[in-house]
Amino acid sequence: VHDFDNRNVYVTHSSLEVLKGCKSFLGDDAPILSQGLRKCIVSSQSNNNNDTTSSSASSSASSVTLFLPEWADNVHPSEENDGEMDPWLNLGREEEFLELVSARIVVESSMV
Protein backbone atom coordinates (compact mmCIF):
# COMPACT_ATOMS: atom_id res chain seq x y z
CA VAL A 1 0.00 0.00 0.00
CA HIS A 2 1.40 3.35 -1.01
CA ASP A 3 0.44 6.53 0.81
CA PHE A 4 0.73 9.22 -1.84
CA ASP A 5 -0.47 11.91 0.59
CA ASN A 6 2.94 11.82 2.29
CA ARG A 7 5.55 13.46 0.10
CA ASN A 8 9.19 14.45 0.33
CA VAL A 9 10.01 17.94 -0.90
CA TYR A 10 13.62 19.00 -1.42
CA VAL A 11 14.43 22.70 -1.82
CA THR A 12 17.93 23.44 -3.10
CA HIS A 13 19.09 27.02 -3.60
CA SER A 14 22.51 28.67 -3.64
CA SER A 15 21.27 31.74 -1.73
CA LEU A 16 21.35 31.40 2.03
CA GLU A 17 18.90 34.30 2.34
CA VAL A 18 16.34 32.58 0.09
CA LEU A 19 16.56 29.40 2.16
CA LYS A 20 16.20 31.37 5.39
CA GLY A 21 13.07 32.93 3.89
CA CYS A 22 11.67 29.46 3.20
CA LYS A 23 11.83 28.63 6.90
CA SER A 24 8.85 30.89 7.58
CA PHE A 25 6.63 28.46 5.62
CA LEU A 26 7.70 25.48 7.73
CA GLY A 27 6.09 26.48 11.01
CA ASP A 28 7.50 26.76 14.48
CA ASP A 29 8.34 23.11 15.13
CA ALA A 30 12.01 22.21 15.13
CA PRO A 31 13.16 19.91 12.33
CA ILE A 32 13.74 16.21 12.94
CA LEU A 33 16.87 14.28 12.09
CA SER A 34 16.09 11.46 9.70
CA GLN A 35 18.68 9.44 7.79
CA GLY A 36 21.30 12.09 8.43
CA LEU A 37 19.17 14.96 7.11
CA ARG A 38 17.30 17.67 8.99
CA LYS A 39 13.69 17.58 7.78
CA CYS A 40 10.57 19.54 8.68
CA ILE A 41 7.24 17.77 8.74
CA VAL A 42 4.46 19.99 7.42
CA SER A 43 0.92 18.74 7.91
CA SER A 44 -2.06 19.98 6.01
CA GLN A 45 -5.75 19.25 6.26
CA SER A 46 -7.90 19.37 3.17
CA ASN A 47 -11.61 18.98 2.65
CA ASN A 48 -12.85 16.88 -0.23
CA ASN A 49 -16.21 18.28 -1.31
CA ASN A 50 -16.83 15.36 -3.69
CA ASP A 51 -16.63 12.83 -0.86
CA THR A 52 -20.08 11.74 0.35
CA THR A 53 -18.85 9.80 3.37
CA SER A 54 -19.04 11.24 6.87
CA SER A 55 -15.28 11.69 6.98
CA SER A 56 -14.67 14.24 4.22
CA ALA A 57 -11.52 15.77 5.70
CA SER A 58 -8.19 14.16 4.99
CA SER A 59 -4.79 15.04 6.29
CA SER A 60 -1.44 14.71 4.64
CA ALA A 61 2.12 15.31 5.74
CA SER A 62 5.04 16.46 3.68
CA SER A 63 8.67 16.23 4.63
CA VAL A 64 10.52 19.38 3.56
CA THR A 65 14.32 19.44 3.40
CA LEU A 66 16.26 22.64 2.68
CA PHE A 67 19.67 22.31 1.00
CA LEU A 68 22.47 24.81 0.51
CA PRO A 69 24.69 23.33 -2.24
CA GLU A 70 28.37 23.08 -1.33
CA TRP A 71 29.35 22.80 -4.99
CA ALA A 72 27.83 26.13 -6.11
CA ASP A 73 30.43 28.73 -7.08
CA ASN A 74 28.52 31.59 -5.47
CA VAL A 75 28.30 30.02 -1.99
CA HIS A 76 30.88 31.70 0.25
CA PRO A 77 32.55 29.62 3.01
CA SER A 78 30.98 31.89 5.64
CA GLU A 79 27.54 31.02 4.20
CA GLU A 80 28.43 27.33 4.43
CA ASN A 81 29.26 27.85 8.12
CA ASP A 82 25.96 29.66 8.69
CA GLY A 83 24.08 26.93 6.85
CA GLU A 84 25.76 24.21 8.86
CA MET A 85 24.85 25.90 12.15
CA ASP A 86 21.22 26.51 11.17
CA PRO A 87 19.06 23.58 12.38
CA TRP A 88 16.67 23.96 9.42
CA LEU A 89 19.32 23.77 6.69
CA ASN A 90 21.49 21.03 5.25
CA LEU A 91 24.72 21.44 3.34
CA GLY A 92 24.37 19.32 0.27
CA ARG A 93 27.08 17.63 -1.73
CA GLU A 94 26.55 17.25 -5.46
CA GLU A 95 26.47 13.45 -5.11
CA GLU A 96 23.62 13.70 -2.57
CA PHE A 97 21.66 15.97 -4.88
CA LEU A 98 22.08 13.61 -7.84
CA GLU A 99 20.98 10.70 -5.70
CA LEU A 100 17.85 12.53 -4.57
CA VAL A 101 16.73 13.55 -8.05
CA SER A 102 17.54 10.22 -9.67
CA ALA A 103 14.79 7.66 -9.58
CA ARG A 104 15.84 4.39 -8.03
CA ILE A 105 13.66 1.32 -8.04
CA VAL A 106 14.62 -1.32 -5.53
CA VAL A 107 13.12 -4.76 -5.95
CA GLU A 108 13.42 -7.06 -2.99
CA SER A 109 13.97 -10.75 -3.70
CA SER A 110 10.82 -11.60 -1.72
CA MET A 111 8.72 -9.57 -4.14
CA VAL A 112 9.96 -11.29 -7.28
Tab-separated table of N, CA and C in Angstrom:
chain	number	residue	atom	x	y	z
A	1	VAL	N	0.847	-1.166	0.000
A	1	VAL	CA	0.000	0.000	0.000
A	1	VAL	C	0.897	1.234	0.000
A	2	HIS	N	0.636	2.111	-0.914
A	2	HIS	CA	1.399	3.352	-1.011
A	2	HIS	C	0.546	4.498	-0.507
A	3	ASP	N	1.130	5.351	0.302
A	3	ASP	CA	0.441	6.527	0.806
A	3	ASP	C	0.977	7.737	0.042
A	4	PHE	N	0.254	8.139	-0.997
A	4	PHE	CA	0.726	9.222	-1.845
A	4	PHE	C	0.446	10.599	-1.241
A	5	ASP	N	-0.253	10.634	-0.083
A	5	ASP	CA	-0.472	11.910	0.585
A	5	ASP	C	0.778	12.373	1.319
A	6	ASN	N	1.691	11.465	1.617
A	6	ASN	CA	2.937	11.819	2.292
A	6	ASN	C	4.022	11.972	1.243
A	7	ARG	N	4.569	13.169	1.160
A	7	ARG	CA	5.545	13.459	0.104
A	7	ARG	C	6.821	14.021	0.707
A	8	ASN	N	7.912	13.838	-0.016
A	8	ASN	CA	9.188	14.445	0.331
A	8	ASN	C	9.441	15.593	-0.640
A	9	VAL	N	9.722	16.762	-0.094
A	9	VAL	CA	10.005	17.941	-0.904
A	9	VAL	C	11.419	18.391	-0.571
A	10	TYR	N	12.250	18.557	-1.601
A	10	TYR	CA	13.622	19.001	-1.424
A	10	TYR	C	13.789	20.360	-2.091
A	11	VAL	N	14.205	21.350	-1.308
A	11	VAL	CA	14.426	22.695	-1.820
A	11	VAL	C	15.924	22.946	-1.802
A	12	THR	N	16.502	23.174	-2.974
A	12	THR	CA	17.932	23.445	-3.099
A	12	THR	C	18.096	24.811	-3.740
A	13	HIS	N	18.855	25.679	-3.063
A	13	HIS	CA	19.090	27.019	-3.601
A	13	HIS	C	20.452	27.491	-3.136
A	14	SER	N	21.157	28.221	-3.982
A	14	SER	CA	22.508	28.670	-3.639
A	14	SER	C	22.520	29.968	-2.849
A	15	SER	N	21.349	30.513	-2.543
A	15	SER	CA	21.270	31.736	-1.730
A	15	SER	C	20.826	31.375	-0.319
A	16	LEU	N	21.681	31.665	0.633
A	16	LEU	CA	21.353	31.403	2.026
A	16	LEU	C	20.144	32.220	2.455
A	17	GLU	N	20.026	33.439	1.964
A	17	GLU	CA	18.897	34.302	2.335
A	17	GLU	C	17.572	33.744	1.824
A	18	VAL	N	17.567	33.181	0.629
A	18	VAL	CA	16.340	32.581	0.088
A	18	VAL	C	15.921	31.399	0.955
A	19	LEU	N	16.883	30.554	1.331
A	19	LEU	CA	16.564	29.397	2.160
A	19	LEU	C	16.075	29.818	3.542
A	20	LYS	N	16.671	30.864	4.090
A	20	LYS	CA	16.203	31.366	5.388
A	20	LYS	C	14.765	31.877	5.262
A	21	GLY	N	14.434	32.479	4.126
A	21	GLY	CA	13.069	32.934	3.889
A	21	GLY	C	12.083	31.780	3.795
A	22	CYS	N	12.535	30.641	3.313
A	22	CYS	CA	11.668	29.457	3.205
A	22	CYS	C	11.281	28.909	4.565
A	23	LYS	N	12.101	29.165	5.562
A	23	LYS	CA	11.826	28.630	6.902
A	23	LYS	C	10.507	29.145	7.457
A	24	SER	N	10.090	30.333	7.052
A	24	SER	CA	8.847	30.890	7.585
A	24	SER	C	7.634	30.056	7.165
A	25	PHE	N	7.727	29.304	6.084
A	25	PHE	CA	6.626	28.463	5.621
A	25	PHE	C	6.574	27.120	6.339
A	26	LEU	N	7.602	26.804	7.127
A	26	LEU	CA	7.703	25.479	7.732
A	26	LEU	C	7.134	25.394	9.137
A	27	GLY	N	6.680	26.495	9.678
A	27	GLY	CA	6.091	26.476	11.007
A	27	GLY	C	7.132	26.641	12.098
A	28	ASP	N	6.652	26.507	13.328
A	28	ASP	CA	7.504	26.759	14.482
A	28	ASP	C	8.175	25.518	15.036
A	29	ASP	N	7.759	24.342	14.608
A	29	ASP	CA	8.341	23.110	15.129
A	29	ASP	C	9.762	22.936	14.626
A	30	ALA	N	10.620	22.465	15.507
A	30	ALA	CA	12.010	22.208	15.130
A	30	ALA	C	12.068	21.024	14.170
A	31	PRO	N	13.030	21.022	13.270
A	31	PRO	CA	13.156	19.907	12.333
A	31	PRO	C	13.586	18.630	13.051
A	32	ILE	N	13.310	17.504	12.404
A	32	ILE	CA	13.736	16.212	12.938
A	32	ILE	C	14.964	15.750	12.163
A	33	LEU	N	15.725	14.872	12.762
A	33	LEU	CA	16.874	14.284	12.093
A	33	LEU	C	16.457	12.910	11.598
A	34	SER	N	16.502	12.712	10.300
A	34	SER	CA	16.088	11.459	9.697
A	34	SER	C	17.078	11.079	8.604
A	35	GLN	N	17.707	9.935	8.753
A	35	GLN	CA	18.679	9.437	7.790
A	35	GLN	C	19.765	10.462	7.503
A	36	GLY	N	20.213	11.127	8.553
A	36	GLY	CA	21.302	12.086	8.434
A	36	GLY	C	20.911	13.448	7.901
A	37	LEU	N	19.633	13.675	7.638
A	37	LEU	CA	19.166	14.960	7.113
A	37	LEU	C	18.193	15.596	8.086
A	38	ARG	N	18.255	16.925	8.173
A	38	ARG	CA	17.295	17.666	8.987
A	38	ARG	C	16.080	17.954	8.124
A	39	LYS	N	14.921	17.444	8.551
A	39	LYS	CA	13.685	17.581	7.780
A	39	LYS	C	12.610	18.214	8.644
A	40	CYS	N	11.739	18.959	8.014
A	40	CYS	CA	10.573	19.538	8.677
A	40	CYS	C	9.341	18.797	8.180
A	41	ILE	N	8.483	18.430	9.094
A	41	ILE	CA	7.240	17.771	8.742
A	41	ILE	C	6.141	18.824	8.733
A	42	VAL	N	5.514	18.994	7.591
A	42	VAL	CA	4.465	19.987	7.418
A	42	VAL	C	3.168	19.238	7.164
A	43	SER	N	2.214	19.407	8.055
A	43	SER	CA	0.922	18.740	7.915
A	43	SER	C	-0.089	19.706	7.334
A	44	SER	N	-0.981	19.157	6.548
A	44	SER	CA	-2.062	19.980	6.012
A	44	SER	C	-3.347	19.183	6.064
A	45	GLN	N	-4.431	19.880	6.223
A	45	GLN	CA	-5.750	19.254	6.258
A	45	GLN	C	-6.537	19.807	5.088
A	46	SER	N	-7.117	18.911	4.312
A	46	SER	CA	-7.901	19.369	3.170
A	46	SER	C	-9.286	18.752	3.223
A	47	ASN	N	-10.244	19.471	2.723
A	47	ASN	CA	-11.613	18.977	2.646
A	47	ASN	C	-11.898	18.553	1.226
A	48	ASN	N	-12.487	17.399	1.078
A	48	ASN	CA	-12.847	16.884	-0.233
A	48	ASN	C	-14.347	17.034	-0.387
A	49	ASN	N	-14.776	18.017	-1.153
A	49	ASN	CA	-16.207	18.283	-1.312
A	49	ASN	C	-16.918	17.206	-2.106
A	50	ASN	N	-16.207	16.411	-2.889
A	50	ASN	CA	-16.827	15.364	-3.686
A	50	ASN	C	-17.045	14.096	-2.881
A	51	ASP	N	-16.527	14.011	-1.679
A	51	ASP	CA	-16.633	12.829	-0.855
A	51	ASP	C	-17.971	12.850	-0.128
A	52	THR	N	-18.762	11.788	-0.268
A	52	THR	CA	-20.075	11.742	0.348
A	52	THR	C	-20.066	11.005	1.674
A	53	THR	N	-18.923	10.492	2.092
A	53	THR	CA	-18.854	9.798	3.372
A	53	THR	C	-18.821	10.808	4.497
A	54	SER	N	-19.006	10.332	5.727
A	54	SER	CA	-19.036	11.236	6.870
A	54	SER	C	-17.672	11.835	7.161
A	55	SER	N	-16.627	11.182	6.739
A	55	SER	CA	-15.281	11.694	6.984
A	55	SER	C	-14.750	12.311	5.699
A	56	SER	N	-15.068	13.602	5.474
A	56	SER	CA	-14.666	14.237	4.222
A	56	SER	C	-13.349	14.986	4.341
A	57	ALA	N	-12.803	15.081	5.532
A	57	ALA	CA	-11.522	15.775	5.699
A	57	ALA	C	-10.396	14.750	5.704
A	58	SER	N	-9.351	15.045	4.996
A	58	SER	CA	-8.190	14.161	4.987
A	58	SER	C	-6.962	14.985	5.330
A	59	SER	N	-6.008	14.326	5.942
A	59	SER	CA	-4.786	15.042	6.289
A	59	SER	C	-3.617	14.407	5.566
A	60	SER	N	-2.634	15.210	5.286
A	60	SER	CA	-1.435	14.712	4.637
A	60	SER	C	-0.240	15.387	5.286
A	61	ALA	N	0.892	14.747	5.173
A	61	ALA	CA	2.117	15.305	5.737
A	61	ALA	C	3.182	15.295	4.657
A	62	SER	N	3.929	16.362	4.611
A	62	SER	CA	5.044	16.456	3.681
A	62	SER	C	6.317	16.673	4.478
A	63	SER	N	7.357	16.034	4.035
A	63	SER	CA	8.671	16.226	4.633
A	63	SER	C	9.418	17.213	3.748
A	64	VAL	N	9.838	18.342	4.323
A	64	VAL	CA	10.518	19.384	3.561
A	64	VAL	C	11.963	19.469	4.043
A	65	THR	N	12.895	19.377	3.097
A	65	THR	CA	14.321	19.439	3.400
A	65	THR	C	14.933	20.585	2.614
A	66	LEU	N	15.619	21.480	3.312
A	66	LEU	CA	16.261	22.639	2.678
A	66	LEU	C	17.756	22.370	2.520
A	67	PHE	N	18.271	22.561	1.300
A	67	PHE	CA	19.674	22.309	0.998
A	67	PHE	C	20.375	23.566	0.500
A	68	LEU	N	21.553	23.820	1.035
A	68	LEU	CA	22.473	24.814	0.506
A	68	LEU	C	23.579	24.029	-0.191
A	69	PRO	N	23.723	24.161	-1.516
A	69	PRO	CA	24.691	23.327	-2.238
A	69	PRO	C	26.140	23.756	-1.991
A	70	GLU	N	26.942	22.815	-1.551
A	70	GLU	CA	28.368	23.082	-1.330
A	70	GLU	C	29.112	23.325	-2.633
A	71	TRP	N	28.628	22.743	-3.717
A	71	TRP	CA	29.355	22.802	-4.987
A	71	TRP	C	29.113	24.094	-5.768
A	72	ALA	N	28.140	24.909	-5.360
A	72	ALA	CA	27.831	26.126	-6.109
A	72	ALA	C	28.960	27.142	-5.962
A	73	ASP	N	29.327	27.764	-7.074
A	73	ASP	CA	30.428	28.728	-7.081
A	73	ASP	C	30.132	29.987	-6.276
A	74	ASN	N	28.856	30.343	-6.148
A	74	ASN	CA	28.517	31.593	-5.473
A	74	ASN	C	28.211	31.414	-3.980
A	75	VAL	N	28.486	30.238	-3.424
A	75	VAL	CA	28.300	30.023	-1.991
A	75	VAL	C	29.634	30.267	-1.293
A	76	HIS	N	29.671	31.310	-0.471
A	76	HIS	CA	30.879	31.695	0.250
A	76	HIS	C	31.071	30.767	1.452
A	77	PRO	N	32.320	30.485	1.841
A	77	PRO	CA	32.552	29.616	3.007
A	77	PRO	C	31.853	30.094	4.282
A	78	SER	N	31.702	31.402	4.456
A	78	SER	CA	30.981	31.887	5.645
A	78	SER	C	29.502	31.503	5.577
A	79	GLU	N	28.927	31.468	4.365
A	79	GLU	CA	27.542	31.021	4.201
A	79	GLU	C	27.418	29.536	4.503
A	80	GLU	N	28.428	28.761	4.105
A	80	GLU	CA	28.428	27.335	4.429
A	80	GLU	C	28.428	27.141	5.940
A	81	ASN	N	29.227	27.941	6.653
A	81	ASN	CA	29.261	27.855	8.117
A	81	ASN	C	27.903	28.203	8.714
A	82	ASP	N	27.290	29.272	8.211
A	82	ASP	CA	25.959	29.662	8.691
A	82	ASP	C	24.938	28.562	8.409
A	83	GLY	N	25.007	27.990	7.217
A	83	GLY	CA	24.083	26.925	6.851
A	83	GLY	C	24.264	25.676	7.694
A	84	GLU	N	25.492	25.387	8.040
A	84	GLU	CA	25.763	24.210	8.859
A	84	GLU	C	25.257	24.393	10.292
A	85	MET	N	25.293	25.618	10.782
A	85	MET	CA	24.853	25.896	12.150
A	85	MET	C	23.339	26.078	12.261
A	86	ASP	N	22.670	26.307	11.160
A	86	ASP	CA	21.223	26.511	11.170
A	86	ASP	C	20.525	25.152	11.230
A	87	PRO	N	19.688	24.903	12.257
A	87	PRO	CA	19.064	23.579	12.384
A	87	PRO	C	18.066	23.245	11.282
A	88	TRP	N	17.625	24.227	10.497
A	88	TRP	CA	16.667	23.960	9.424
A	88	TRP	C	17.342	23.658	8.092
A	89	LEU	N	18.642	23.913	7.987
A	89	LEU	CA	19.321	23.771	6.693
A	89	LEU	C	20.283	22.593	6.685
A	90	ASN	N	20.522	22.080	5.491
A	90	ASN	CA	21.493	21.029	5.249
A	90	ASN	C	22.479	21.508	4.202
A	91	LEU	N	23.747	21.223	4.407
A	91	LEU	CA	24.720	21.445	3.340
A	91	LEU	C	24.672	20.216	2.454
A	92	GLY	N	24.515	20.438	1.176
A	92	GLY	CA	24.367	19.316	0.266
A	92	GLY	C	25.549	19.172	-0.668
A	93	ARG	N	26.049	17.946	-0.747
A	93	ARG	CA	27.081	17.629	-1.732
A	93	ARG	C	26.399	17.322	-3.060
A	94	GLU	N	27.119	17.490	-4.129
A	94	GLU	CA	26.554	17.246	-5.458
A	94	GLU	C	26.091	15.797	-5.612
A	95	GLU	N	26.836	14.869	-5.024
A	95	GLU	CA	26.470	13.453	-5.109
A	95	GLU	C	25.125	13.195	-4.421
A	96	GLU	N	24.898	13.853	-3.265
A	96	GLU	CA	23.619	13.699	-2.570
A	96	GLU	C	22.470	14.221	-3.420
A	97	PHE	N	22.698	15.367	-4.036
A	97	PHE	CA	21.660	15.967	-4.876
A	97	PHE	C	21.310	15.046	-6.047
A	98	LEU	N	22.326	14.512	-6.710
A	98	LEU	CA	22.076	13.609	-7.838
A	98	LEU	C	21.344	12.352	-7.393
A	99	GLU	N	21.657	11.877	-6.216
A	99	GLU	CA	20.983	10.697	-5.701
A	99	GLU	C	19.516	10.985	-5.403
A	100	LEU	N	19.223	12.175	-4.890
A	100	LEU	CA	17.846	12.531	-4.567
A	100	LEU	C	16.976	12.725	-5.798
A	101	VAL	N	17.546	13.283	-6.858
A	101	VAL	CA	16.732	13.555	-8.046
A	101	VAL	C	16.709	12.395	-9.029
A	102	SER	N	17.537	11.401	-8.802
A	102	SER	CA	17.535	10.220	-9.667
A	102	SER	C	16.544	9.204	-9.123
A	103	ALA	N	15.750	8.678	-9.997
A	103	ALA	CA	14.790	7.656	-9.578
A	103	ALA	C	15.508	6.330	-9.416
A	104	ARG	N	15.255	5.710	-8.276
A	104	ARG	CA	15.836	4.390	-8.034
A	104	ARG	C	14.707	3.448	-7.663
A	105	ILE	N	14.654	2.324	-8.337
A	105	ILE	CA	13.656	1.321	-8.041
A	105	ILE	C	14.379	0.127	-7.437
A	106	VAL	N	13.989	-0.215	-6.224
A	106	VAL	CA	14.619	-1.322	-5.530
A	106	VAL	C	13.606	-2.450	-5.470
A	107	VAL	N	13.988	-3.601	-5.985
A	107	VAL	CA	13.123	-4.764	-5.952
A	107	VAL	C	13.729	-5.760	-4.975
A	108	GLU	N	12.952	-6.091	-3.947
A	108	GLU	CA	13.420	-7.063	-2.990
A	108	GLU	C	13.195	-8.470	-3.557
A	109	SER	N	14.058	-9.381	-3.173
A	109	SER	CA	13.975	-10.746	-3.696
A	109	SER	C	12.671	-11.408	-3.288
A	110	SER	N	12.079	-11.000	-2.156
A	110	SER	CA	10.823	-11.600	-1.721
A	110	SER	C	9.644	-11.158	-2.576
A	111	MET	N	9.796	-10.077	-3.308
A	111	MET	CA	8.716	-9.566	-4.139
A	111	MET	C	8.742	-10.154	-5.540
A	112	VAL	N	9.819	-10.794	-5.919
A	112	VAL	CA	9.960	-11.294	-7.276
A	112	VAL	C	9.207	-12.581	-7.461
